[in-house]
Amino acid sequence: MLGIVVVGGGFGYLLAAENIRTDLPDIQPSYTTHIYDIKGNEIAVVHAEEDREPATIDKVPNHLKNAFLAVEDARFYQHIGIDVRGIMRALWENIRHQSVMEGGSTITQQLARNYYLTQEQSYHRKIQEMFLALKIEHRHTKDEILELYLNQIYFGRGAYGVQAASKAYFGKNVEDLDLNECAMLAGIPKSPNYYSPMDNMEAAQERKAVVLNQMAKYGYISASTAQKTAAEEVHLAKPVPKEGKANYFVDYVIQTMIDKYGADGLYKGGLKIYTTLDMDAQQAAEEAMKNLPEMKDANGLKQPQGALVAIDPHTGYIKAMVGGRGTDMFNRAALAERQPGSAFKPFVFAAALEAGYTPSTVVDDSPLNIYGWSPQNYNRGFSGSVPLQYACEQSLNVATVRVAQDVGIDKVINLAREMGISTIVMEGDKNDVNLSTALGGMTKGVTPLELTSAYCTFANKGRYVKHTAIAKVLDRNGNVLEAYPMPDKTKQVLKEKTADYLNTMLRGVVARGTGTAANINETVAGKTGTTSDYHDAWFVGYVPDLVVGVWIGCDDNQQMGTMTGGTLPAHIWTIFMKKVIEGNNKV
């Protein structure tokens, strides 16, 4: 029988040698990515099929290291990756039972199997495992191997590695575990489903006692300590309900990161993503959006939908984002391209002010015919000669078109594009290089995020700052990959004088014009937007340090009665802003 084993082993060696890679890639397990709000509080974890967090060997308590050594590989620091004594013992048991009953695998072999091989039980795989272990020992120190192993093993509950397991079972970081918890944790990997204390506490306690006895056997603890600890209860963490926080915002961050680092970089890279989200503002936004009326479309989805975006105009930081009612995954704040209506007019006024107009410049609001197109005001009347300020406050369509005609629609469009509106169509049979764009009649429309971000330029003395949901990104080793705000993402688009004039005009909209429902104090500036068919209603308003855009509309373009931007959108804006101001949130 021994001869057969030797011959079989030799044959297995030759077969395995042909398949052993000489250029082994570094062992880099998948690590969980964490997403935090602006205050450093975790709001989401992102991983593929594995929840894994890295823990450096110096963070792992000695009790936990010793527990694993005691039950998995007592001679770890003495062997070269293969423990001959362990192999001979396992070989004898396998011969005795005429099957592969024991593997005699060292920690290094287990690491090799878990990372490079399958879980197949065969002599062929065992020999491959042994040679890979030798290569790993040649490449890494013992402490590095132990660290890799402790970050690789599975503990059940979707947790890979000692840090994720410590959080999952005990609700604490691995460095804070006591002997009792270390022993129980070390016992789980033998059979994660069976020995999970959350599923089978009795079996977990019995396994913990085995681990403690092994620790006493090898001198890591005394026999009395093992006995005493075996009798102690273990206090488990309460399961945390998997309720998403700021789901639309988190989805936006995830897509942004995938675009930059790829899916693997996000789901397996162990990034630490510090976002710009202020959870107080986010909660206020979600509460405010609960004021939407309720009806349903043909698919049973609640309508109308809505979006709210809040941005710091000086940094571009997105402080809050709601992309719908939360009943689907489509983020309307970032993805829905909707007709802005009169909310586009400030770009016309900005171009006029840049060209030498002032708020007191008289403009003509009288009947107009442009190649058969005759724009009309909301009330179907005309105001005659009025100051530009009045035309803005009362959202006069005809006067606005005349201003755009005088200044040049191309200049209006160029300003909007410089302020971040990316959806303007410049070429083709249907494009936006026409005067209907002055009234927000666009080929595609705009997203709430981009329109709100563009208004930040008005609040920021004419300087455009690219909006961002990301404040800082660290890799798994703590190196900074990116940090904001970034100087190359800002530019002076408008003269400061232009911004001052425009702020005066938009404050008039709220004080005396179509936006009086948002008149919470004298610093509020804003603009309403309503499409002629009542498919879209907007209010984008701001105080000096926060710009907030609210859009309401139906996914299937149902008419919303006679809802205008100065009604429910302005009302929701007011609810949100009062909550933020009254809460004294620094947003």
Coordinates of N, CA and C in Angstrom, one line a residue, residues 327-448:
T327 N -39.4 54.0 -5.1 CA -40.1 52.8 -5.5 C -39.4 52.1 -6.7
D328 N -38.4 52.7 -7.3 CA -37.6 52.1 -8.3 C -36.2 52.6 -8.2
M329 N -35.4 52.2 -9.2 CA -33.9 52.5 -9.1 C -33.5 53.6 -10.1
F330 N -34.5 54.2 -10.7 CA -34.1 55.3 -11.7 C -33.9 56.6 -11.0
N331 N -32.7 57.1 -11.0 CA -32.4 58.4 -10.3 C -32.7 59.6 -11.2
R332 N -33.9 60.1 -11.0 CA -34.3 61.2 -11.9 C -33.5 62.5 -11.6
A333 N -32.9 62.6 -10.5 CA -32.1 63.8 -10.2 C -30.9 63.9 -11.1
A334 N -30.3 62.8 -11.4 CA -29.1 62.8 -12.2 C -29.4 62.3 -13.7
L335 N -30.5 61.6 -13.9 CA -30.6 61.0 -15.2 C -31.8 61.5 -16.0
A336 N -32.9 62.0 -15.4 CA -34.1 62.4 -16.1 C -33.8 63.8 -16.8
E337 N -33.9 63.7 -18.2 CA -33.8 65.0 -19.0 C -35.2 65.5 -19.2
R338 N -35.5 66.6 -18.6 CA -36.9 67.2 -18.6 C -36.8 68.6 -19.1
Q339 N -37.9 69.0 -19.7 CA -38.0 70.4 -20.2 C -38.0 71.4 -19.0
P340 N -37.1 72.4 -19.0 CA -37.0 73.3 -17.9 C -38.0 74.4 -17.9
G341 N -38.6 74.7 -19.0 CA -39.5 75.8 -19.1 C -38.8 77.1 -18.7
S342 N -39.5 77.9 -17.9 CA -38.9 79.3 -17.6 C -37.7 79.2 -16.7
A343 N -37.4 78.0 -16.1 CA -36.3 77.9 -15.3 C -35.0 78.1 -16.1
F344 N -35.1 78.1 -17.4 CA -34.0 78.3 -18.3 C -33.7 79.8 -18.5
K345 N -34.7 80.6 -18.2 CA -34.6 82.1 -18.6 C -33.4 82.8 -17.9
P346 N -33.0 82.4 -16.7 CA -31.8 83.1 -16.2 C -30.6 83.1 -17.1
F347 N -30.4 82.1 -17.9 CA -29.3 82.1 -18.8 C -29.5 83.2 -19.9
V348 N -30.7 83.4 -20.3 CA -31.0 84.5 -21.2 C -30.6 85.8 -20.6
F349 N -31.1 86.0 -19.3 CA -30.9 87.3 -18.6 C -29.4 87.5 -18.3
A350 N -28.7 86.4 -18.0 CA -27.2 86.5 -17.8 C -26.5 86.9 -19.0
A351 N -26.9 86.4 -20.2 CA -26.2 86.8 -21.4 C -26.5 88.2 -21.7
A352 N -27.7 88.7 -21.4 CA -28.1 90.1 -21.7 C -27.3 91.0 -20.7
L353 N -27.1 90.6 -19.5 CA -26.4 91.4 -18.5 C -24.9 91.5 -18.9
E354 N -24.4 90.4 -19.4 CA -23.0 90.3 -19.9 C -22.8 91.3 -21.1
A355 N -23.9 91.4 -21.9 CA -23.8 92.3 -23.1 C -24.1 93.7 -22.8
G356 N -24.3 94.1 -21.5 CA -24.5 95.5 -21.2 C -25.8 95.9 -20.6
Y357 N -26.8 95.0 -20.6 CA -28.1 95.2 -20.0 C -27.9 95.4 -18.5
T358 N -28.9 96.1 -17.9 CA -29.0 96.2 -16.4 C -30.4 95.7 -16.0
P359 N -30.6 95.5 -14.8 CA -32.0 95.2 -14.4 C -33.0 96.2 -14.7
S360 N -32.6 97.5 -14.9 CA -33.5 98.6 -15.2 C -33.7 98.8 -16.7
T361 N -32.9 98.1 -17.5 CA -33.0 98.2 -19.0 C -34.4 97.9 -19.4
V362 N -35.0 98.8 -20.2 CA -36.4 98.6 -20.7 C -36.4 97.6 -21.9
V363 N -37.3 96.6 -21.8 CA -37.5 95.6 -22.8 C -39.0 95.6 -23.3
D364 N -39.2 95.1 -24.5 CA -40.5 95.2 -25.1 C -41.3 93.9 -24.9
D365 N -42.4 94.0 -24.3 CA -43.3 92.8 -24.2 C -44.6 93.1 -24.9
S366 N -44.5 92.9 -26.2 CA -45.6 93.1 -27.1 C -45.7 92.0 -28.1
P367 N -46.8 91.8 -28.9 CA -46.9 90.7 -29.8 C -45.7 90.5 -30.7
L368 N -45.3 89.3 -31.0 CA -44.1 89.0 -31.7 C -44.4 87.8 -32.7
N369 N -44.0 87.9 -33.9 CA -44.1 86.8 -34.8 C -42.8 86.5 -35.5
I370 N -42.3 85.3 -35.3 CA -41.0 84.9 -35.9 C -41.2 83.7 -36.8
Y371 N -41.3 84.0 -38.1 CA -41.5 83.0 -39.1 C -42.7 82.1 -38.8
G372 N -43.7 82.7 -38.3 CA -45.0 82.0 -38.0 C -45.1 81.5 -36.6
W373 N -44.0 81.7 -35.8 CA -44.1 81.4 -34.4 C -44.4 82.6 -33.5
S374 N -45.5 82.5 -32.8 CA -45.8 83.7 -31.9 C -45.9 83.3 -30.5
P375 N -44.8 83.5 -29.8 CA -44.8 83.1 -28.3 C -45.8 83.9 -27.6
Q376 N -46.4 83.2 -26.5 CA -47.4 83.9 -25.7 C -46.9 83.9 -24.2
N377 N -47.4 84.8 -23.5 CA -47.2 84.9 -22.0 C -48.2 83.9 -21.4
Y378 N -47.9 83.6 -20.1 CA -48.8 82.7 -19.4 C -50.2 83.1 -19.3
N379 N -50.4 84.5 -19.1 CA -51.7 85.0 -18.9 C -52.4 85.4 -20.3
R380 N -51.6 85.1 -21.3 CA -52.1 85.4 -22.7 C -52.2 87.0 -22.9
G381 N -51.7 87.8 -22.1 CA -51.7 89.2 -22.2 C -50.3 89.7 -22.5
F382 N -50.1 91.1 -22.6 CA -48.8 91.7 -22.8 C -48.7 92.9 -21.9
S383 N -47.5 93.2 -21.5 CA -47.2 94.3 -20.5 C -46.6 95.5 -21.1
G384 N -46.3 95.5 -22.4 CA -45.7 96.6 -23.1 C -44.2 96.8 -22.7
S385 N -43.8 98.0 -22.5 CA -42.4 98.3 -22.2 C -42.2 98.2 -20.7
V386 N -41.3 97.3 -20.3 CA -41.1 97.0 -18.9 C -39.6 96.9 -18.6
P387 N -39.2 97.1 -17.4 CA -37.7 96.8 -17.0 C -37.4 95.3 -17.1
L388 N -36.2 95.0 -17.4 CA -35.8 93.6 -17.5 C -36.1 92.9 -16.1
Q389 N -35.9 93.7 -15.0 CA -36.2 93.1 -13.7 C -37.7 92.6 -13.6
Y390 N -38.6 93.4 -14.1 CA -40.0 93.0 -14.1 C -40.3 91.8 -15.0
A391 N -39.6 91.8 -16.2 CA -39.8 90.7 -17.1 C -39.3 89.4 -16.4
C392 N -38.3 89.5 -15.6 CA -37.8 88.3 -14.9 C -38.8 87.9 -13.8
E393 N -39.2 88.9 -13.0 CA -40.1 88.6 -11.9 C -41.4 87.9 -12.3
Q394 N -41.9 88.4 -13.4 CA -43.2 87.9 -13.9 C -43.1 86.8 -14.9
S395 N -41.9 86.5 -15.2 CA -41.6 85.4 -16.2 C -42.3 85.6 -17.5
L396 N -42.1 86.8 -18.1 CA -42.7 87.2 -19.3 C -42.0 86.5 -20.5
N397 N -42.7 85.7 -21.2 CA -42.1 84.9 -22.3 C -41.7 85.7 -23.5
V398 N -42.6 86.6 -23.9 CA -42.4 87.4 -25.2 C -41.2 88.3 -25.0
A399 N -41.1 89.0 -23.8 CA -40.0 89.9 -23.6 C -38.7 89.1 -23.5
T400 N -38.7 87.9 -22.9 CA -37.5 87.1 -22.9 C -37.0 86.7 -24.2
V401 N -38.0 86.3 -25.1 CA -37.6 85.9 -26.5 C -37.0 87.1 -27.2
R402 N -37.5 88.3 -27.0 CA -37.0 89.5 -27.7 C -35.5 89.8 -27.2
V403 N -35.3 89.6 -25.9 CA -34.0 89.8 -25.3 C -33.0 88.8 -25.9
A404 N -33.4 87.5 -26.0 CA -32.6 86.5 -26.6 C -32.3 86.8 -28.1
Q405 N -33.3 87.3 -28.8 CA -33.1 87.7 -30.2 C -32.1 88.8 -30.3
D406 N -32.2 89.7 -29.4 CA -31.2 90.9 -29.5 C -29.8 90.4 -29.1
V407 N -29.6 89.6 -28.1 CA -28.3 89.2 -27.6 C -27.7 88.2 -28.5
G408 N -28.6 87.3 -29.0 CA -28.1 86.1 -29.8 C -28.3 84.8 -29.1
I409 N -29.1 83.9 -29.6 CA -29.3 82.7 -28.8 C -28.1 81.9 -28.7
D410 N -27.1 82.0 -29.6 CA -25.8 81.3 -29.5 C -25.1 81.7 -28.2
K411 N -25.1 83.0 -27.9 CA -24.5 83.4 -26.7 C -25.2 82.9 -25.4
V412 N -26.5 82.8 -25.4 CA -27.2 82.2 -24.3 C -26.8 80.7 -24.1
I413 N -26.8 80.0 -25.2 CA -26.5 78.6 -25.2 C -25.1 78.4 -24.7
N414 N -24.1 79.2 -25.2 CA -22.7 79.0 -24.8 C -22.6 79.3 -23.3
L415 N -23.3 80.2 -22.8 CA -23.2 80.5 -21.3 C -23.7 79.3 -20.5
A416 N -24.9 78.8 -21.0 CA -25.5 77.6 -20.3 C -24.5 76.4 -20.3
R417 N -23.9 76.2 -21.4 CA -22.9 75.1 -21.6 C -21.7 75.3 -20.7
E418 N -21.3 76.5 -20.6 CA -20.1 76.8 -19.7 C -20.5 76.6 -18.2
M419 N -21.7 76.7 -17.9 CA -22.2 76.5 -16.5 C -22.6 75.0 -16.3
G420 N -22.3 74.1 -17.2 CA -22.4 72.7 -17.0 C -23.6 72.0 -17.6
I421 N -24.4 72.8 -18.4 CA -25.6 72.1 -19.1 C -25.0 71.3 -20.3
S422 N -25.1 70.0 -20.2 CA -24.4 69.2 -21.2 C -25.4 68.6 -22.2
T423 N -26.7 68.9 -22.0 CA -27.7 68.2 -22.8 C -28.2 69.0 -24.0
I424 N -27.6 70.2 -24.2 CA -28.0 71.1 -25.3 C -27.5 70.4 -26.7
V425 N -28.4 70.3 -27.6 CA -28.2 69.7 -28.9 C -27.8 70.9 -29.9
M426 N -26.6 70.8 -30.4 CA -26.0 71.8 -31.3 C -26.2 71.6 -32.8
E427 N -26.3 70.3 -33.1 CA -26.4 70.0 -34.6 C -27.5 69.0 -34.9
G428 N -27.8 68.8 -36.1 CA -28.8 67.9 -36.6 C -30.1 68.6 -36.9
D429 N -31.1 67.8 -37.5 CA -32.3 68.4 -37.9 C -33.1 69.0 -36.8
K430 N -33.0 68.4 -35.6 CA -33.6 68.9 -34.4 C -32.5 69.4 -33.5
N431 N -32.4 70.7 -33.2 CA -31.3 71.1 -32.3 C -31.9 72.3 -31.5
D432 N -31.0 72.8 -30.6 CA -31.5 73.9 -29.7 C -31.0 75.2 -30.1
V433 N -30.4 75.4 -31.3 CA -29.9 76.7 -31.7 C -31.1 77.5 -32.3
N434 N -32.1 77.8 -31.5 CA -33.3 78.5 -31.9 C -33.9 79.2 -30.7
L435 N -34.7 80.2 -31.0 CA -35.2 81.0 -29.9 C -36.2 80.4 -29.0
S436 N -36.8 79.2 -29.3 CA -37.6 78.5 -28.4 C -36.8 78.0 -27.2
T437 N -35.5 77.9 -27.4 CA -34.7 77.4 -26.2 C -34.7 78.5 -25.1
A438 N -34.9 79.8 -25.5 CA -34.9 80.8 -24.5 C -36.0 80.6 -23.5
L439 N -37.1 79.9 -23.9 CA -38.2 79.6 -23.0 C -38.1 78.2 -22.4
G440 N -37.0 77.5 -22.6 CA -36.8 76.2 -22.1 C -37.4 75.1 -22.9
G441 N -37.7 75.4 -24.2 CA -38.2 74.4 -25.1 C -37.1 73.7 -25.8
M442 N -36.5 72.7 -25.2 CA -35.3 72.1 -25.7 C -35.5 70.7 -26.3
T443 N -34.6 70.3 -27.1 CA -34.7 69.0 -27.8 C -34.7 67.8 -26.8
K444 N -33.8 67.9 -25.8 CA -33.7 66.8 -24.8 C -34.2 67.2 -23.5
G445 N -33.9 68.4 -23.1 CA -34.2 68.9 -21.7 C -32.9 69.0 -20.9
V446 N -33.1 69.1 -19.6 CA -32.0 69.2 -18.7 C -32.3 68.2 -17.5
T447 N -31.2 67.9 -16.8 CA -31.4 67.1 -15.6 C -31.5 68.0 -14.4
P448 N -32.2 67.7 -13.3 CA -32.3 68.5 -12.1 C -30.9 68.8 -11.6

